[in-house]
Short mmCIF file of C-alpha atoms in Angstrom, two decimals:
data_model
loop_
_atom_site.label_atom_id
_atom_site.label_comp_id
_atom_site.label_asym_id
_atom_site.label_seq_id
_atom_site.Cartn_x
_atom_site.Cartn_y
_atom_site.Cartn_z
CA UNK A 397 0.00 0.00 0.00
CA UNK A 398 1.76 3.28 -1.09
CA UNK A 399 0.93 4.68 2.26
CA UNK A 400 0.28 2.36 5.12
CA UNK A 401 1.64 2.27 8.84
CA UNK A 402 3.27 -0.77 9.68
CA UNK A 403 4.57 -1.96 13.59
CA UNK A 404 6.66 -4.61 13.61
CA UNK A 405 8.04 -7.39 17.46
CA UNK A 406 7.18 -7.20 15.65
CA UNK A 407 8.48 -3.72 14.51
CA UNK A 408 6.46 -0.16 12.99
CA UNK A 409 5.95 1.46 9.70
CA UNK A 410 4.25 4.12 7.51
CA UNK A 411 4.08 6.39 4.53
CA UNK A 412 2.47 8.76 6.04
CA UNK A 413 1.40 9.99 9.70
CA UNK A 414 -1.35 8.22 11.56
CA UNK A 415 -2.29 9.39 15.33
CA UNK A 416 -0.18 8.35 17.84
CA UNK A 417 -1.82 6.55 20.98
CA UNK A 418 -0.73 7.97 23.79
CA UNK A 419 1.56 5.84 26.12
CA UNK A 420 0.24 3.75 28.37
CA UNK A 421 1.67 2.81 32.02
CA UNK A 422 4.07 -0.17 31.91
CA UNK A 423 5.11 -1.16 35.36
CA UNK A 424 8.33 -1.19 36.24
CA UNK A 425 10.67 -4.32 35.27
CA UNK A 426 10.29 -7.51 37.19
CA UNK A 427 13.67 -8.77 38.16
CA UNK A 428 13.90 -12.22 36.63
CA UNK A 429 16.10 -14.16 39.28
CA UNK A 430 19.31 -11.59 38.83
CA UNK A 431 21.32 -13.83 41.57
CA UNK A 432 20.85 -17.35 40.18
CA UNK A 433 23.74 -18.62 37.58
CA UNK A 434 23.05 -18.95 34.11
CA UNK A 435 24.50 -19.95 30.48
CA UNK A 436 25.13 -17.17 28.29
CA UNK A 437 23.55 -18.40 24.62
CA UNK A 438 24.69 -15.93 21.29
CA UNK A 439 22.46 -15.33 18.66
CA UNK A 440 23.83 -16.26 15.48
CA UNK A 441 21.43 -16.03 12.57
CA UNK A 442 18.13 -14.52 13.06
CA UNK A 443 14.97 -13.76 10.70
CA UNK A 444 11.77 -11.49 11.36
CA UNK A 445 8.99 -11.10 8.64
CA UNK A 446 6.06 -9.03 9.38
CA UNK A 447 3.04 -9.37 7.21
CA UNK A 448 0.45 -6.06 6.72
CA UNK A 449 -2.36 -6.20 4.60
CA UNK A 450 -4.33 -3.73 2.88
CA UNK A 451 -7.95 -3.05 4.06
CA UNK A 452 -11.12 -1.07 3.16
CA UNK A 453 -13.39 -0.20 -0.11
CA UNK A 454 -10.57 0.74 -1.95
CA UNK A 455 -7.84 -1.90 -0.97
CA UNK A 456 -7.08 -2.86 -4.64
CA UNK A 457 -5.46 0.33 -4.93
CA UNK A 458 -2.94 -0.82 -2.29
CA UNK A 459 -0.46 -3.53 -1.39
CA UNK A 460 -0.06 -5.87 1.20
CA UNK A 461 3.50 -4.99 2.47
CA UNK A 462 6.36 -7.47 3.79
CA UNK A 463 9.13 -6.42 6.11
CA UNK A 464 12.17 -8.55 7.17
CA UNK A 465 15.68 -8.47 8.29
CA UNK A 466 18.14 -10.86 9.35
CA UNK A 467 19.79 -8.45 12.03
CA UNK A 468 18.28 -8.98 15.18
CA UNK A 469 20.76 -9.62 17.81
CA UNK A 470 22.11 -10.23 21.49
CA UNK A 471 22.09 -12.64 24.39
CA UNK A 472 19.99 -15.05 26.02
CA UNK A 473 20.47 -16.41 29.77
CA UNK A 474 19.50 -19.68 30.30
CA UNK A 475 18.63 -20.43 34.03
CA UNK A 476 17.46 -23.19 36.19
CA UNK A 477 14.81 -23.60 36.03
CA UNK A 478 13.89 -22.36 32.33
CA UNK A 479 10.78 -19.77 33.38
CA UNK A 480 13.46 -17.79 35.10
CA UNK A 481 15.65 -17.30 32.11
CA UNK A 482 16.12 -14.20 29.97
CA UNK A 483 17.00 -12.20 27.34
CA UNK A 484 18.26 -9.14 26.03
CA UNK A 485 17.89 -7.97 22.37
CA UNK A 486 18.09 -5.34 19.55
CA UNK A 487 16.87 -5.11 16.15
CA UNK A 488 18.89 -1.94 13.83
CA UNK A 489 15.86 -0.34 12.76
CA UNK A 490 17.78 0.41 9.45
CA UNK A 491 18.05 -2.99 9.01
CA UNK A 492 14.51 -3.15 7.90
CA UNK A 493 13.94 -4.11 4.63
CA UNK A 494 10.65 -3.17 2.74
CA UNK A 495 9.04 -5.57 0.34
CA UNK A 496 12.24 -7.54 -1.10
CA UNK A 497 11.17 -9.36 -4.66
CA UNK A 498 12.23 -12.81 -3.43
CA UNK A 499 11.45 -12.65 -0.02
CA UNK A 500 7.79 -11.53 -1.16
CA UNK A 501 8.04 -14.55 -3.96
CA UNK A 502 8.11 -16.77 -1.06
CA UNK A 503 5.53 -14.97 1.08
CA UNK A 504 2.62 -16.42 -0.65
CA UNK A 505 -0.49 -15.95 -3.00
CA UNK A 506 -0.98 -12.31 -0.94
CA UNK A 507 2.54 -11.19 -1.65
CA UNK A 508 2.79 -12.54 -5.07
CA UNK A 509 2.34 -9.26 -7.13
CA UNK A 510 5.79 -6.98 -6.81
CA UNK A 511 5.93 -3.78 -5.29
CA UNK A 512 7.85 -0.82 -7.66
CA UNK A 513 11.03 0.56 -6.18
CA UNK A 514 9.93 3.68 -6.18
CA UNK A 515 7.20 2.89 -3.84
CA UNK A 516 9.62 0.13 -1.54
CA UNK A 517 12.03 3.27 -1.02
CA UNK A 518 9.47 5.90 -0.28
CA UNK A 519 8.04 3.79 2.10
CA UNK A 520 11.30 2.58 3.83
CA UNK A 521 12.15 6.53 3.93
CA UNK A 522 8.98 7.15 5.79
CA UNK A 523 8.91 4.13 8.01
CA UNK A 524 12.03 5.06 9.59
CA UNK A 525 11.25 9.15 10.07
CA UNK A 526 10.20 11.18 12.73
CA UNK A 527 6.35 10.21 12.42
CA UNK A 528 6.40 6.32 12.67
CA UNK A 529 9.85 4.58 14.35
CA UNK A 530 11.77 7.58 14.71
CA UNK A 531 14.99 5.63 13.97
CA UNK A 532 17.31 9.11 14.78
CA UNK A 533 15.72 9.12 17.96
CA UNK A 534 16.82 5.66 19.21
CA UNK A 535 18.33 3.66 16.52
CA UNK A 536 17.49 -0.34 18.21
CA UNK A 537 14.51 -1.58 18.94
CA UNK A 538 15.08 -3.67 21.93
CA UNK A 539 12.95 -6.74 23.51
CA UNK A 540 13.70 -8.00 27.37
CA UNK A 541 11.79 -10.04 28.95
CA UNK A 542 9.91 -9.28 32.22
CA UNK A 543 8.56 -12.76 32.80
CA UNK A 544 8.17 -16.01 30.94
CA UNK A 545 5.68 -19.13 32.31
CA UNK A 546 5.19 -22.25 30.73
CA UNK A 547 7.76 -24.86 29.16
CA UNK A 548 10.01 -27.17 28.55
CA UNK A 549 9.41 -26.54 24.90
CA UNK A 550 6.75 -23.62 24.74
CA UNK A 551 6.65 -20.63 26.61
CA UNK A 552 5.08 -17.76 26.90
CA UNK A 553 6.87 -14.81 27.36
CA UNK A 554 5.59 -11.07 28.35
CA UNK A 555 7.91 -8.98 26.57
CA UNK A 556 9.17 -5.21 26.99
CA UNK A 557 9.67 -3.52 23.41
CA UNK A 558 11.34 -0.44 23.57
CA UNK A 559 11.13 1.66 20.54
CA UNK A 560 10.69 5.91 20.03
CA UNK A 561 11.56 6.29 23.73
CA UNK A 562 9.25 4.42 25.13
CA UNK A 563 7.92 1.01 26.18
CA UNK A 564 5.26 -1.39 25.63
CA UNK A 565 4.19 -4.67 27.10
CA UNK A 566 3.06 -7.54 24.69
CA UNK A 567 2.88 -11.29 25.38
CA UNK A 568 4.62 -13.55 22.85
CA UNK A 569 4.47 -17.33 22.21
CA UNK A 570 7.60 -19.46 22.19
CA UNK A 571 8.96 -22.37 20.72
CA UNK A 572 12.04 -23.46 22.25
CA UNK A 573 14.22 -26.24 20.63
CA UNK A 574 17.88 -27.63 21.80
CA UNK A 575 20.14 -29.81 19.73
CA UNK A 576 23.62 -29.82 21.47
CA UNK A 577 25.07 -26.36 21.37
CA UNK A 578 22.27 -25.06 19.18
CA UNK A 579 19.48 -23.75 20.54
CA UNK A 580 16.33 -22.63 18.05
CA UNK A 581 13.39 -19.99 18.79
CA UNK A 582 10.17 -19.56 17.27
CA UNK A 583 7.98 -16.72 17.47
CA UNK A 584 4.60 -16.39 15.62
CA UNK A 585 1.52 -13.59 16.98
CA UNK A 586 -1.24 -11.97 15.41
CA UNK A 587 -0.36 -8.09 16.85
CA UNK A 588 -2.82 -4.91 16.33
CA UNK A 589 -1.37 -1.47 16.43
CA UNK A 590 -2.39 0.10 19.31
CA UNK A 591 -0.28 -2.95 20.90
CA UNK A 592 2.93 -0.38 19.93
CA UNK A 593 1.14 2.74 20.60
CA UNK A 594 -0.34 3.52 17.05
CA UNK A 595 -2.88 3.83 14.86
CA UNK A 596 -3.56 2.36 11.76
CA UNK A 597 -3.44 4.58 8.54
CA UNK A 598 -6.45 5.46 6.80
CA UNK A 599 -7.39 7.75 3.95
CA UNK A 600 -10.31 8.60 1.80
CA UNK A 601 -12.60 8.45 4.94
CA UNK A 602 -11.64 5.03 5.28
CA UNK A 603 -12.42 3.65 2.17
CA UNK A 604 -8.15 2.93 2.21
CA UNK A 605 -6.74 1.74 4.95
CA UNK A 606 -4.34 -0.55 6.94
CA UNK A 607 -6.00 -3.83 8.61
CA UNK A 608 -5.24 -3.50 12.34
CA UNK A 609 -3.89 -6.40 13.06
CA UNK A 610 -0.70 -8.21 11.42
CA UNK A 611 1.48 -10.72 12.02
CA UNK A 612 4.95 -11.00 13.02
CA UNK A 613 7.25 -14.17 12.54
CA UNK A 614 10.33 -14.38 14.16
CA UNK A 615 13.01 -17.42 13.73
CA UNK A 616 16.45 -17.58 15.83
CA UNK A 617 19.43 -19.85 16.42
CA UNK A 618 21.59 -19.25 19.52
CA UNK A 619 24.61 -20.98 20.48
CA UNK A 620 26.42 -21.74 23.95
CA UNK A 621 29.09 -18.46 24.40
CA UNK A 622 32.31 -20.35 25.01
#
């Protein structure tokens, strides 16, 4: 859509300037068992894909939109037991790539039709300005966890996203996998934008606009720090 807003865990974006929610109170961090010993785990490769799709009377004039990048980053510490582990991470917000030809070739049937570059730049020049991320305000969007239940393989984890100076609380399922010294994490949730403090874009009273919701897929392997 040649002007959307996007979020993205996720992760934000726009081509043009929707409301912003106001923030809302997020209590102050839970301390997640600072004393107890734990194993440092590095993540090595990573992939995020968020999926928007166009909405309203007028969608056909749009696009559904696909952002990725293969940058996010940073350290997880595994504890005893597992619900009191942790991590730290960051995603580069100019990282972000905006509809890539092969990565939407792979998307499926709602990504199938390309995007022109004139449209994937203005957009990625937007996203990343003052009115939606804000990227030359604070440059990472970071995730830390302020509590995680549930295991040995999935977990839910309540996450704190930082992003344009602020914070917001989302929950996030987990798929945890071991194989020796690898260790792989799955991620996949149906977000809306008021989850990140925005508001979907709409124009022509409505008739084009951004769904609400979208979803957010995130794939990671970490291995043991030696």
């Amino acid at each position: 859509m040649r002007k959307f807003l996007l979020p993205i865990v996720v992760l934000v974006a726009g081509c043009a300037a929707p409301p912003q929610v106001p923030p809302s109170a997020v209590p102050p961090a839970t301390p997640v068992a600072a004393a107890a010993p734990f194993e440092a785990w590095e993540v090595v490769t990573s992939r995020i894909e968020v999926r928007i799709y166009r909405d309203g009377p007028m969608q056909k004039l749009g696009h559904n939109h696909l952002i990725t990048s293969n940058a996010l980053a940073g350290v997880i510490e595994l504890r005893e037991p597992r619900t009191a582990s942790g991590f730290t991470l960051q995603l580069p917000l100019d990282s972000l790539v905006v509809d890539d030809s092969a990565a939407r070739a792979l998307a499926g049937p709602d990504f199938a039709n390309p995007v022109p570059e004139n449209d994937r730049n203005a957009t990625r020049r937007n996203m990343l300005g003052e009115a939606v991320l804000d990227a030359a305000r604070q440059a990472l969007l970071r995730l830390t966890v302020d509590s995680l239940t549930g295991g040995p393989v999935n977990f839910e984890a309540r996450v704190r996203v930082g992003l344009r100076g602020e914070e917001r609380l989302i929950t996030l399922p987990l798929t945890v996998n071991f194989d020796g010294d690898r260790m792989q994490v799955q991620a996949n949730v149906h977000l809306r934008h008021a989850d990140l403090g925005l508001a979907p874009f709409t124009a022509a009273l409505g008739a084009l606009r951004v769904r609400d919701d979208f979803e957010v897929e995130c794939r990671l392997e970490a291995r043991r720090s030696t």
